[in-house]
Amino acid sequence: MTGYFITFEGGEGAGKTTILQAIANQLTEEGYEVIATREPGGIEIAEKIRSVILDPSHTSMDGRTEALLYAAARRQHLVEKVLPALKHGKIVLCDRFIDSSLAYQGHARGLGMDEVYKINEFAIEDCMPDLTLLFDIKPDEGLNRIQANSCREKNRLDLEEIRFHEMVYEAYQLLLNKFPQRIHSIDAHPSIAEVEQQAYKKVKAFIGNM
Ligand code: TYD
């Protein structure tokens, strides 16, 4: 039996992390076996790579180095955590995956989505998500939300110019058009509770035949 690999994507401040946790709790209460995890990170080695990538003092990090580090963290997380869970029939909810690299490094950093896809193909082999929820929020609104939430840690990518985040937004729209079967867009402008409801419905519809 294989489980379901569901990824949550979107720009900064879309609320996806909070919503992912709420959906994981809800599904667990309903009796599903669920793991909630995140990228970059989720396991010790990948969390260490995360701290190198996101350290605000690492201003000289080259774009390709950044892309390779994300791919390396992804590989280790997949092998150590995601694949074993899927093998046991669990539902894996993962905060960000390959689409983040395509959007942030491929498009916004200008490395090219096809180039970044290639290194990720090496990292993930053929393990693409079964379903991806894209939390759609305009960059200026997302960044305002982050600023309003003073508890949230600011990382190196949060510090990018608004243009960078607009490119990320644009990239996600390109990906939505490219993978219409896999990626489902969710309007993230309403309240977190409403967005959570929409996301929960999508996930339930997808796993409904389990
Ligand atoms: P995080 O604090 O988890 O941000 P968020 O709550 O927005 O998910 O930090 C992850 C950052 O790393 C975020 O700015 C997006 C970025 N990122 C990439 O640039 N490429 C990637 O492949 C991944 C997984 C994340």
Short mmCIF file of C-alpha atoms and ligand atoms in Angstrom, two decimals:
data_model
loop_
_atom_site.label_atom_id
_atom_site.label_comp_id
_atom_site.label_asym_id
_atom_site.label_seq_id
_atom_site.Cartn_x
_atom_site.Cartn_y
_atom_site.Cartn_z
CA MET A 1 0.00 0.00 0.00
CA THR A 2 1.33 3.46 -0.82
CA GLY A 3 0.18 6.65 0.85
CA TYR A 4 -0.42 10.10 -0.49
CA PHE A 5 2.21 12.75 -0.93
CA ILE A 6 0.62 16.19 -0.67
CA THR A 7 2.66 19.39 -0.85
CA PHE A 8 1.75 22.93 0.21
CA GLU A 9 3.19 25.78 -1.83
CA GLY A 10 2.97 29.53 -2.12
CA GLY A 11 4.75 32.80 -1.50
CA GLU A 12 5.58 34.29 1.87
CA GLY A 13 2.74 34.96 4.30
CA ALA A 14 0.16 32.76 2.58
CA GLY A 15 -0.63 30.98 5.85
CA LYS A 16 0.18 27.54 4.49
CA THR A 17 2.25 26.41 7.48
CA THR A 18 -0.56 27.08 9.98
CA ILE A 19 -3.11 25.49 7.67
CA LEU A 20 -0.96 22.42 7.06
CA GLN A 21 -0.75 21.78 10.80
CA ALA A 22 -4.49 22.27 11.28
CA ILE A 23 -5.30 19.84 8.46
CA ALA A 24 -2.82 17.30 9.81
CA ASN A 25 -4.52 17.49 13.24
CA GLN A 26 -7.97 17.19 11.73
CA LEU A 27 -7.09 14.16 9.59
CA THR A 28 -5.34 12.50 12.53
CA GLU A 29 -8.48 12.96 14.65
CA GLU A 30 -10.44 11.31 11.86
CA GLY A 31 -8.18 8.28 12.12
CA TYR A 32 -5.85 8.80 9.17
CA GLU A 33 -2.14 8.19 9.61
CA VAL A 34 -0.57 11.53 8.80
CA ILE A 35 2.84 13.09 9.02
CA ALA A 36 3.38 16.83 8.80
CA THR A 37 6.81 17.90 7.67
CA ARG A 38 8.60 20.78 6.01
CA GLU A 39 11.31 21.76 3.59
CA PRO A 40 14.05 22.60 3.83
CA GLY A 41 14.33 20.52 6.99
CA GLY A 42 12.15 17.87 8.56
CA ILE A 43 15.08 15.71 9.69
CA GLU A 44 18.39 16.49 11.36
CA ILE A 45 20.68 16.63 8.32
CA ALA A 46 18.22 18.69 6.31
CA GLU A 47 17.58 21.07 9.24
CA LYS A 48 21.34 21.67 9.36
CA ILE A 49 21.38 22.42 5.63
CA ARG A 50 18.38 24.73 6.24
CA SER A 51 20.26 26.79 8.77
CA VAL A 52 23.13 27.26 6.31
CA ILE A 53 20.78 28.30 3.49
CA LEU A 54 18.58 30.67 5.48
CA ASP A 55 21.20 32.32 7.68
CA PRO A 56 20.70 36.07 7.07
CA SER A 57 24.47 36.63 7.34
CA HIS A 58 25.19 34.42 4.31
CA THR A 59 24.71 37.28 1.89
CA SER A 60 27.40 36.03 -0.49
CA MET A 61 25.68 32.72 -1.23
CA ASP A 62 25.69 32.00 -4.95
CA GLY A 63 22.34 31.14 -6.58
CA ARG A 64 23.50 27.74 -7.81
CA THR A 65 24.90 26.89 -4.40
CA GLU A 66 21.53 27.78 -2.93
CA ALA A 67 19.69 25.60 -5.48
CA LEU A 68 22.02 22.66 -4.85
CA LEU A 69 21.63 22.96 -1.08
CA TYR A 70 17.84 22.93 -1.35
CA ALA A 71 18.06 19.89 -3.61
CA ALA A 72 20.44 18.14 -1.19
CA ALA A 73 18.16 18.82 1.78
CA ARG A 74 15.23 17.57 -0.33
CA ARG A 75 16.98 14.32 -1.19
CA GLN A 76 17.84 13.46 2.38
CA HIS A 77 14.39 14.37 3.70
CA LEU A 78 12.74 12.29 0.98
CA VAL A 79 14.85 9.21 1.62
CA GLU A 80 14.78 9.39 5.42
CA LYS A 81 11.26 10.54 6.08
CA VAL A 82 8.87 10.89 3.15
CA LEU A 83 9.43 7.64 1.27
CA PRO A 84 9.28 5.37 4.37
CA ALA A 85 6.02 7.05 5.45
CA LEU A 86 4.50 6.65 1.99
CA LYS A 87 5.57 3.02 1.96
CA HIS A 88 3.59 2.54 5.16
CA GLY A 89 0.50 4.03 3.54
CA LYS A 90 0.63 7.34 5.41
CA ILE A 91 -0.52 10.72 4.20
CA VAL A 92 2.50 13.00 4.01
CA LEU A 93 1.76 16.72 4.19
CA CYS A 94 4.88 18.60 3.24
CA ASP A 95 5.37 22.36 3.57
CA ARG A 96 7.14 23.17 0.25
CA PHE A 97 8.86 20.81 -2.19
CA ILE A 98 10.23 20.94 -5.76
CA ASP A 99 7.88 23.73 -6.92
CA SER A 100 9.51 26.08 -4.40
CA SER A 101 12.88 25.49 -6.03
CA LEU A 102 11.44 25.99 -9.51
CA ALA A 103 9.77 29.24 -8.41
CA TYR A 104 12.44 30.73 -6.10
CA GLN A 105 15.71 29.51 -7.61
CA GLY A 106 14.55 28.74 -11.16
CA HIS A 107 12.47 31.81 -11.89
CA ALA A 108 13.04 34.48 -9.22
CA ARG A 109 16.82 33.94 -9.00
CA GLY A 110 16.94 33.57 -12.77
CA LEU A 111 18.70 30.19 -12.88
CA GLY A 112 16.02 28.84 -15.23
CA MET A 113 13.22 26.49 -14.30
CA ASP A 114 14.46 23.78 -16.65
CA GLU A 115 17.97 23.87 -15.19
CA VAL A 116 16.66 23.71 -11.65
CA TYR A 117 14.28 20.93 -12.62
CA LYS A 118 17.29 18.89 -13.82
CA ILE A 119 19.12 18.95 -10.50
CA ASN A 120 15.89 18.19 -8.71
CA GLU A 121 15.19 15.28 -11.00
CA PHE A 122 18.51 13.87 -9.83
CA ALA A 123 17.50 14.50 -6.20
CA ILE A 124 13.98 13.09 -6.24
CA GLU A 125 14.18 10.54 -9.08
CA ASP A 126 10.51 10.18 -9.99
CA CYS A 127 8.90 10.99 -6.67
CA MET A 128 6.65 13.90 -7.58
CA PRO A 129 3.79 14.93 -5.25
CA ASP A 130 0.38 13.37 -5.87
CA LEU A 131 -1.33 16.66 -5.09
CA THR A 132 -0.05 20.20 -4.59
CA LEU A 133 -2.07 22.98 -3.00
CA LEU A 134 -0.94 26.41 -4.13
CA PHE A 135 -1.88 29.13 -1.64
CA ASP A 136 -2.41 32.11 -3.83
CA ILE A 137 -1.77 35.50 -2.29
CA LYS A 138 -0.42 38.66 -3.92
CA PRO A 139 3.17 39.30 -2.70
CA ASP A 140 2.49 42.71 -1.13
CA GLU A 141 -0.37 41.30 0.96
CA GLY A 142 1.64 38.24 1.98
CA LEU A 143 4.58 40.36 3.07
CA ASN A 144 2.26 42.66 5.04
CA ARG A 145 0.99 39.64 6.92
CA ILE A 146 4.53 38.59 7.81
CA GLN A 147 5.34 42.08 9.05
CA ALA A 148 2.21 42.05 11.19
CA ASN A 149 3.33 38.76 12.76
CA SER A 150 6.35 39.83 14.77
CA CYS A 151 6.86 36.33 16.27
CA ARG A 152 7.80 34.84 12.92
CA GLU A 153 11.53 34.41 12.36
CA LYS A 154 12.81 36.46 9.39
CA ASN A 155 15.07 34.54 7.03
CA ARG A 156 17.43 35.46 4.21
CA LEU A 157 14.73 35.04 1.57
CA ASP A 158 12.21 37.19 3.44
CA LEU A 159 14.71 40.01 3.08
CA GLU A 160 14.59 39.98 -0.74
CA GLU A 161 13.10 42.92 -2.61
CA ILE A 162 9.40 42.91 -3.52
CA ARG A 163 10.37 42.27 -7.19
CA PHE A 164 11.82 38.91 -6.16
CA HIS A 165 8.53 37.92 -4.53
CA GLU A 166 6.60 39.08 -7.59
CA MET A 167 8.76 36.77 -9.70
CA VAL A 168 7.99 33.92 -7.27
CA TYR A 169 4.28 34.68 -7.69
CA GLU A 170 4.60 34.71 -11.47
CA ALA A 171 6.46 31.40 -11.41
CA TYR A 172 3.74 29.69 -9.40
CA GLN A 173 1.19 30.83 -12.01
CA LEU A 174 3.38 29.30 -14.73
CA LEU A 175 3.59 26.06 -12.78
CA LEU A 176 -0.17 26.03 -12.28
CA ASN A 177 -0.62 26.19 -16.05
CA LYS A 178 2.05 23.57 -16.63
CA PHE A 179 0.72 21.00 -14.13
CA PRO A 180 -3.05 21.57 -14.02
CA GLN A 181 -3.77 18.01 -12.86
CA ARG A 182 -1.42 18.08 -9.90
CA ILE A 183 -1.49 21.71 -8.73
CA HIS A 184 -4.70 23.20 -7.33
CA SER A 185 -4.88 26.87 -6.50
CA ILE A 186 -6.49 28.11 -3.31
CA ASP A 187 -7.37 31.75 -2.78
CA ALA A 188 -5.40 32.68 0.35
CA HIS A 189 -6.77 36.24 0.71
CA PRO A 190 -9.74 35.41 3.03
CA SER A 191 -9.33 34.63 6.72
CA ILE A 192 -7.10 31.73 7.70
CA ALA A 193 -10.19 29.79 8.85
CA GLU A 194 -11.83 30.12 5.43
CA VAL A 195 -8.67 29.23 3.56
CA GLU A 196 -8.19 26.23 5.82
CA GLN A 197 -11.71 25.05 5.01
CA GLN A 198 -11.04 25.27 1.27
CA ALA A 199 -7.76 23.40 1.63
CA TYR A 200 -9.30 20.71 3.83
CA LYS A 201 -12.04 20.11 1.23
CA LYS A 202 -9.46 19.66 -1.53
CA VAL A 203 -7.43 17.21 0.52
CA LYS A 204 -10.52 15.23 1.56
CA ALA A 205 -11.78 15.08 -2.02
CA PHE A 206 -8.40 13.76 -3.07
CA ILE A 207 -8.04 11.08 -0.42
CA GLY A 208 -11.77 10.35 -0.35
CA ASN A 209 -11.37 6.99 -2.01
CA MET A 210 -8.82 5.76 0.52
P1 TYD B 1 10.30 29.22 5.80
O1 TYD B 1 10.58 30.01 7.03
O2 TYD B 1 9.95 27.79 5.96
O3 TYD B 1 9.27 30.05 4.95
P2 TYD B 1 7.76 29.80 4.59
O4 TYD B 1 7.02 29.88 5.90
O5 TYD B 1 7.46 30.92 3.64
O6 TYD B 1 7.67 28.44 3.93
O7 TYD B 1 11.57 29.35 4.88
C1 TYD B 1 11.71 28.69 3.71
C2 TYD B 1 12.27 29.65 2.68
O8 TYD B 1 13.01 28.94 1.71
C3 TYD B 1 11.18 30.41 1.95
O9 TYD B 1 11.59 31.75 1.77
C4 TYD B 1 11.15 29.74 0.60
C5 TYD B 1 12.53 29.24 0.42
N1 TYD B 1 12.70 28.04 -0.43
C6 TYD B 1 13.36 28.15 -1.64
O10 TYD B 1 13.78 29.24 -2.03
N2 TYD B 1 13.54 27.03 -2.39
C7 TYD B 1 13.12 25.81 -1.98
O11 TYD B 1 13.31 24.79 -2.70
C8 TYD B 1 12.44 25.71 -0.73
C9 TYD B 1 11.96 24.38 -0.23
C10 TYD B 1 12.25 26.85 0.03
#
